Amino acid sequence: MDVVNQLQRQFLDYSASLHREGFLDDQFTQLQKLQDENSPDFVVEVASLFFEDCEKLINNMARALEQQQGVDFKQVDASVHQLKGSSSSIGAMRVKNVCIAFRSFCEAQNREGCLRCLQQVTQEYSLLKNKLQTLFRLEQQILAAGGSVPTIE
Amino acid sequence: MEVAGEVLHSGSSQELHVLAVDDSYVDRKVIEKLLKTSSCKVTAVESGARALQFLGLDGGKGSLGFNGLKVNLIMTDYSMPGMTGYELLKKIKRSSAFREIPVVIMSSENILTRIDSCLEEGAEEFLVKPVKLSDVKRLTKDCVTRGETEGRDGRRVNKRKLEDDNHSSSSSTSSSPSTTASFGCGLATSELLSSPLHSSKRAKLRDRD
């Protein structure tokens, strides 16, 4: 069972680093705790929904900010608000924090500031997606090796 | 959606049926899981309009909804396009058929005036998102406890001011013989679960950081 132990340790270390670096907050841990035999893929499913949401909303924001004749900041803000909500629900802390700054720029009707935030939010979403994919892969490896995924505390 | 009468919790407690309303797919999925983990039956819809449709308040099916299962608690997001949670709350509280159903508002924004308006309109609680399992467990436990307490008393406490209610005795708003029968036993608590949870609202505001 050495392989399993190794993988489990890797998983825990990786998880800890994601929290330490602010990618994930306690809400993500809450979701992991909710996962059970009735919904063994709960976290992966929520994460997938979140990433779909991200893509859609980022596209909306980009389109709205592109409008040369005048940006509808209310529209941008509406999308940012939604993204802030879902990132908060899944525990995607860095994404959420960018959204908070983003909203201020929307309120100030600052197009430059908004564009910077859009770039940042796109970056954070990509980073998080990669990291979560790595985390989920580790989980799969543990299960494939016959072990169980350790619970975070 | 489950068929009425199919699921009965063991012991004296009966599963609550909660109607969750949220335009965010992510949030719907999370709240659904939180509620199922708290032993509730869940119907999750994406808008106020859908919620009213489900309840039959749009002139449709009547108080039992699509599948004949009574709703014991409504949890709705505040900010939704079209009809906000606040507007949905008002519509429910102004309906003689559904005013007794406790409505909980959820919002990512902790705005005092917003909270006040919701409580004024009769919301049981205002939860700041992200909603936690402990919030849901507490809410649903209160719901059941309240129902059982009033079951013993044999009467329902109508929190909405009785002075301006002309319909008091004639409206058996939340009781319907077919509903109790469909649960397969004479549990009186089924109709009483829709009673208001408690009168102290401000104390129930939970803060999030």
Coordinates of C-alpha atoms in Angstrom, one line a residue:
Chain A
M1 CA 0.0 0.0 0.0
D2 CA 3.0 2.3 -0.3
V3 CA 1.8 3.7 -3.6
V4 CA -1.5 4.6 -2.0
N5 CA 0.1 6.3 0.9
Q6 CA 2.4 8.3 -1.4
L7 CA -0.5 9.4 -3.5
Q8 CA -2.6 10.3 -0.5
R9 CA 0.3 12.4 0.8
Q10 CA 0.7 14.1 -2.5
F11 CA -3.0 14.8 -2.5
L12 CA -3.0 16.3 0.9
D13 CA 0.1 18.4 0.2
Y14 CA -1.3 19.7 -3.0
S15 CA -4.6 20.5 -1.4
A16 CA -2.8 22.4 1.4
S17 CA -0.9 24.4 -1.1
L18 CA -4.0 25.4 -3.0
H19 CA -5.5 26.7 0.2
R20 CA -2.2 28.4 1.3
E21 CA -1.9 30.1 -2.1
G22 CA -5.4 31.4 -1.8
F23 CA -6.8 29.5 -4.8
L24 CA -9.4 27.8 -2.6
D25 CA -11.0 28.7 0.7
D26 CA -13.0 27.0 3.3
Q27 CA -16.1 26.8 1.1
F28 CA -14.4 24.3 -1.1
T29 CA -13.6 22.1 1.9
Q30 CA -17.3 22.4 2.8
L31 CA -18.2 21.0 -0.6
Q32 CA -15.7 18.2 -0.3
K33 CA -17.4 17.2 3.0
L34 CA -20.7 17.1 1.3
Q35 CA -19.5 14.5 -1.2
D36 CA -20.7 11.0 -0.2
E37 CA -21.7 7.6 -1.6
N38 CA -25.0 9.2 -2.9
S39 CA -23.0 11.8 -4.9
P40 CA -19.5 10.5 -5.4
D41 CA -18.7 13.0 -8.1
F42 CA -20.3 16.0 -6.5
V43 CA -17.3 18.2 -6.3
V44 CA -16.2 17.5 -9.9
E45 CA -19.7 18.2 -11.1
V46 CA -19.9 21.5 -9.3
A47 CA -16.5 22.5 -10.5
S48 CA -17.5 21.7 -14.1
L49 CA -20.6 23.8 -13.8
F50 CA -18.5 26.6 -12.4
F51 CA -16.0 26.5 -15.2
E52 CA -18.8 26.5 -17.8
D53 CA -20.3 29.5 -16.0
C54 CA -16.9 31.3 -16.0
E55 CA -16.4 30.9 -19.7
K56 CA -19.9 32.1 -20.5
L57 CA -19.6 35.1 -18.2
I58 CA -16.1 36.1 -19.2
N59 CA -17.3 36.1 -22.8
N60 CA -20.2 38.3 -21.9
M61 CA -17.9 40.7 -20.1
A62 CA -15.5 40.8 -23.0
R63 CA -18.2 41.5 -25.5
A64 CA -19.7 44.3 -23.4
L65 CA -16.3 45.9 -22.8
E66 CA -15.6 45.8 -26.5
Q67 CA -18.4 48.1 -27.4
Q68 CA -16.7 51.1 -29.0
Q69 CA -19.8 53.2 -29.0
G70 CA -20.2 53.0 -25.2
V71 CA -19.7 50.3 -22.7
D72 CA -22.8 49.3 -20.8
F73 CA -21.2 49.0 -17.4
K74 CA -24.4 47.8 -15.8
Q75 CA -24.3 44.8 -18.0
V76 CA -20.6 44.1 -17.3
D77 CA -21.4 44.5 -13.6
A78 CA -24.3 42.0 -13.8
S79 CA -21.9 39.4 -15.2
V80 CA -19.2 40.1 -12.7
H81 CA -21.8 39.9 -9.9
Q82 CA -22.9 36.4 -11.1
L83 CA -19.3 35.3 -11.3
K84 CA -18.6 36.6 -7.9
G85 CA -21.5 34.6 -6.6
S86 CA -20.6 31.3 -8.1
S87 CA -16.9 31.6 -7.3
S88 CA -17.9 32.3 -3.7
S89 CA -20.2 29.2 -3.7
I90 CA -17.4 26.9 -4.9
G91 CA -14.6 28.5 -2.8
A92 CA -12.7 30.0 -5.7
M93 CA -11.2 32.7 -3.6
R94 CA -8.8 34.3 -6.0
V95 CA -11.4 34.5 -8.7
K96 CA -13.8 36.0 -6.2
N97 CA -11.4 38.6 -5.1
V98 CA -10.7 39.8 -8.6
C99 CA -14.5 40.1 -9.1
I100 CA -14.7 42.3 -6.1
A101 CA -12.1 44.7 -7.5
F102 CA -13.8 44.4 -10.9
R103 CA -17.1 45.6 -9.5
S104 CA -15.5 48.7 -8.2
F105 CA -14.2 49.5 -11.7
C106 CA -17.6 48.9 -13.1
E107 CA -19.1 51.3 -10.6
A108 CA -16.5 53.9 -11.5
Q109 CA -17.2 53.2 -15.2
N110 CA -13.5 52.7 -15.7
R111 CA -13.0 50.8 -18.9
E112 CA -9.2 50.4 -18.5
G113 CA -9.6 49.1 -15.0
C114 CA -12.3 46.7 -16.2
L115 CA -10.2 45.4 -19.0
R116 CA -7.3 44.7 -16.5
C117 CA -9.7 42.9 -14.2
L118 CA -11.1 40.9 -17.1
Q119 CA -7.5 39.8 -18.0
Q120 CA -6.9 38.9 -14.4
V121 CA -10.1 37.0 -13.9
T122 CA -9.4 35.0 -17.1
Q123 CA -6.0 34.2 -15.8
E124 CA -7.2 33.1 -12.4
Y125 CA -9.9 31.0 -13.9
S126 CA -7.4 29.2 -16.1
L127 CA -5.0 28.7 -13.2
L128 CA -7.7 27.3 -11.0
K129 CA -9.0 25.0 -13.7
N130 CA -5.6 23.5 -14.2
K131 CA -5.0 23.1 -10.5
L132 CA -8.3 21.5 -9.8
Q133 CA -7.8 19.1 -12.7
T134 CA -4.6 18.1 -11.1
L135 CA -6.3 17.6 -7.8
F136 CA -9.1 15.5 -9.3
R137 CA -6.5 13.5 -11.2
L138 CA -4.7 12.7 -7.9
E139 CA -8.0 11.6 -6.5
Q140 CA -8.6 9.3 -9.4
Q141 CA -5.1 7.8 -9.0
I142 CA -5.7 7.1 -5.4
L143 CA -9.0 5.4 -6.1
A144 CA -7.5 3.4 -9.0
A145 CA -4.7 2.2 -6.7
G146 CA -7.4 0.9 -4.3
G147 CA -7.1 3.6 -1.7
S148 CA -9.6 6.2 -0.4
V149 CA -9.3 9.9 -0.8
P150 CA -8.3 11.4 2.6
T151 CA -10.6 14.0 4.1
I152 CA -9.3 17.4 4.6
E153 CA -9.4 18.9 8.0
Chain B
M1 CA -39.1 14.6 -8.7
E2 CA -40.3 11.9 -6.4
V3 CA -43.8 10.5 -6.2
A4 CA -45.9 11.5 -3.2
G5 CA -45.9 8.9 -0.5
E6 CA -42.8 7.1 -1.7
V7 CA -40.5 8.3 0.9
L8 CA -41.1 8.5 4.6
H9 CA -38.4 9.1 7.0
S10 CA -38.1 6.5 9.8
G11 CA -39.4 7.5 13.2
S12 CA -41.6 10.4 13.8
S13 CA -39.9 12.9 11.5
Q14 CA -41.1 13.3 8.1
E15 CA -39.1 14.6 5.2
L16 CA -39.6 18.2 4.5
H17 CA -40.1 19.3 0.9
V18 CA -38.1 22.4 0.1
L19 CA -38.5 24.5 -3.0
A20 CA -35.2 26.1 -3.8
V21 CA -35.0 29.1 -6.2
D22 CA -31.8 30.4 -7.7
D23 CA -30.8 31.5 -11.2
S24 CA -27.2 30.2 -10.7
Y25 CA -26.7 26.6 -11.7
V26 CA -23.8 26.2 -9.4
D27 CA -25.8 27.5 -6.4
R28 CA -28.8 25.3 -7.3
K29 CA -26.6 22.3 -7.2
V30 CA -25.0 23.2 -3.9
I31 CA -28.2 24.1 -2.1
E32 CA -29.8 20.9 -3.4
K33 CA -27.0 18.9 -2.0
L34 CA -27.1 20.8 1.3
L35 CA -30.8 20.1 1.6
K36 CA -30.5 16.4 0.6
T37 CA -27.8 16.0 3.2
S38 CA -30.2 17.5 5.7
S39 CA -32.8 14.8 4.8
C40 CA -35.1 17.0 2.7
K41 CA -36.8 16.4 -0.5
V42 CA -35.8 19.2 -2.9
T43 CA -37.2 20.8 -6.0
A44 CA -34.8 23.3 -7.4
V45 CA -36.0 25.9 -10.0
E46 CA -34.2 28.7 -11.8
S47 CA -36.6 31.6 -11.4
G48 CA -39.4 33.1 -9.4
A49 CA -41.7 32.6 -12.4
R50 CA -40.9 28.9 -12.3
A51 CA -41.4 28.8 -8.6
L52 CA -44.9 30.3 -8.9
Q53 CA -45.6 27.9 -11.7
F54 CA -44.6 25.0 -9.5
L55 CA -46.8 26.2 -6.7
G56 CA -49.6 26.7 -9.1
L57 CA -49.8 30.4 -8.2
D58 CA -49.7 31.4 -11.8
G59 CA -53.2 30.1 -12.2
G60 CA -52.1 26.5 -12.9
K61 CA -52.4 23.4 -10.9
G62 CA -53.2 24.4 -7.4
S63 CA -51.3 24.1 -4.1
L64 CA -49.9 20.6 -4.6
G65 CA -47.5 21.4 -7.5
F66 CA -46.7 19.0 -10.2
N67 CA -46.2 15.9 -8.2
G68 CA -48.6 16.3 -5.4
L69 CA -45.9 17.0 -2.8
K70 CA -46.6 19.9 -0.6
V71 CA -43.9 22.5 -0.1
N72 CA -42.9 23.0 3.5
L73 CA -40.2 25.6 3.0
I74 CA -39.0 27.9 0.3
M75 CA -35.4 29.1 0.0
T76 CA -34.8 31.7 -2.6
D77 CA -31.9 33.8 -3.9
Y78 CA -32.5 37.5 -3.7
S79 CA -30.8 38.8 -6.9
M80 CA -32.4 37.1 -9.9
P81 CA -33.2 38.5 -13.3
G82 CA -36.9 39.0 -14.0
M83 CA -38.4 38.5 -10.6
T84 CA -36.2 39.0 -7.6
G85 CA -36.4 36.9 -4.5
Y86 CA -38.0 39.8 -2.7
E87 CA -40.8 40.0 -5.3
L88 CA -41.3 36.3 -5.1
L89 CA -41.5 36.6 -1.3
K90 CA -44.2 39.3 -1.6
K91 CA -46.2 37.2 -4.0
I92 CA -46.1 34.2 -1.7
K93 CA -47.0 36.2 1.4
R94 CA -49.9 37.8 -0.4
S95 CA -51.4 34.6 -1.5
S96 CA -53.9 33.0 0.8
A97 CA -52.9 29.6 -0.3
F98 CA -49.2 29.9 0.4
R99 CA -48.6 32.7 2.9
E100 CA -48.0 30.1 5.7
I101 CA -45.0 28.6 4.0
P102 CA -41.8 29.9 5.5
V103 CA -39.6 31.7 3.0
V104 CA -35.9 32.1 3.5
I105 CA -34.0 34.7 1.5
M106 CA -30.3 34.0 0.5
S107 CA -28.0 36.7 -0.7
S108 CA -24.4 37.2 -1.3
E109 CA -24.7 40.8 -0.2
N110 CA -25.1 41.8 3.4
I111 CA -27.2 45.0 2.9
L112 CA -29.1 46.1 6.0
T113 CA -32.0 47.8 4.1
R114 CA -32.4 44.7 2.0
I115 CA -32.5 42.5 5.0
D116 CA -35.0 44.7 6.7
S117 CA -37.3 44.8 3.7
C118 CA -37.3 41.1 3.4
L119 CA -38.0 40.5 7.1
E120 CA -40.8 43.2 6.9
E121 CA -42.4 41.3 4.1
G122 CA -42.5 38.2 6.2
A123 CA -39.3 36.3 5.4
E124 CA -38.3 33.9 8.1
E125 CA -34.6 34.5 7.7
F126 CA -32.0 36.2 5.6
L127 CA -29.0 34.0 5.0
V128 CA -25.8 35.5 3.6
K129 CA -24.1 33.3 1.0
P130 CA -22.4 31.0 0.7
V131 CA -24.9 29.0 2.7
K132 CA -23.5 26.4 5.0
L133 CA -24.7 23.0 6.0
S134 CA -25.1 24.2 9.5
D135 CA -27.5 26.9 8.3
V136 CA -29.6 24.4 6.4
K137 CA -29.6 21.9 9.2
R138 CA -30.8 24.5 11.7
L139 CA -33.5 25.8 9.4
T140 CA -34.9 22.5 8.5
K141 CA -34.7 21.3 12.1
D142 CA -36.7 24.4 13.2
C143 CA -39.2 23.7 10.6
V144 CA -39.8 20.2 11.8
T145 CA -39.8 21.1 15.5
R146 CA -42.3 23.8 14.9
G147 CA -44.5 21.5 13.0
E148 CA -44.4 18.8 15.7
T149 CA -45.0 21.3 18.5
E150 CA -48.1 22.6 16.9
G151 CA -49.2 19.1 16.0
R152 CA -49.6 18.4 19.7
D153 CA -51.5 21.7 20.3
G154 CA -53.7 20.8 17.5
R155 CA -53.7 24.4 16.2
R156 CA -51.8 26.5 13.8
V157 CA -50.3 29.8 14.7
N158 CA -50.9 32.3 12.0
K159 CA -48.2 34.9 12.3
R160 CA -49.6 37.3 9.7
K161 CA -51.8 39.7 11.6
L162 CA -55.1 38.2 12.2
E163 CA -56.8 41.7 12.3
D164 CA -56.5 42.1 8.6
D165 CA -57.3 38.5 7.8
N166 CA -60.9 37.8 6.8
H167 CA -60.3 34.3 5.7
S168 CA -59.0 32.8 9.0
S169 CA -61.2 29.8 9.5
S170 CA -62.3 29.2 6.1
S171 CA -58.9 28.9 4.5
S172 CA -57.5 25.5 5.2
T173 CA -54.5 26.8 3.3
S174 CA -52.0 24.1 4.0
S175 CA -54.2 21.2 4.9
S176 CA -55.7 19.1 2.3
P177 CA -57.1 15.6 2.9
S178 CA -55.5 14.2 -0.2
T179 CA -52.1 15.4 0.9
T180 CA -52.2 13.6 4.2
A181 CA -53.6 10.5 2.7
S182 CA -50.9 10.5 0.0
F183 CA -48.2 10.3 2.7
G184 CA -49.7 7.0 3.7
C185 CA -50.5 7.8 7.3
G186 CA -52.5 10.2 9.4
L187 CA -49.6 12.4 10.4
A188 CA -51.1 15.7 11.4
T189 CA -47.7 17.3 11.2
S190 CA -47.8 17.4 7.4
E191 CA -50.1 20.3 7.3
L192 CA -48.5 22.0 10.2
L193 CA -45.0 22.0 8.8
S194 CA -45.9 25.0 6.8
S195 CA -46.4 27.1 9.8
P196 CA -44.1 30.0 10.5
L197 CA -40.9 29.1 12.2
H198 CA -40.5 31.7 14.8
S199 CA -41.1 35.4 15.5
S200 CA -37.6 36.6 16.3
K201 CA -36.1 37.3 13.0
R202 CA -33.3 39.8 13.4
A203 CA -31.5 37.4 15.8
K204 CA -31.3 34.8 13.1
L205 CA -29.2 36.9 10.7
R206 CA -26.0 35.0 10.1
D207 CA -23.0 36.9 9.1
R208 CA -20.5 35.8 6.5
D209 CA -17.0 37.0 5.8

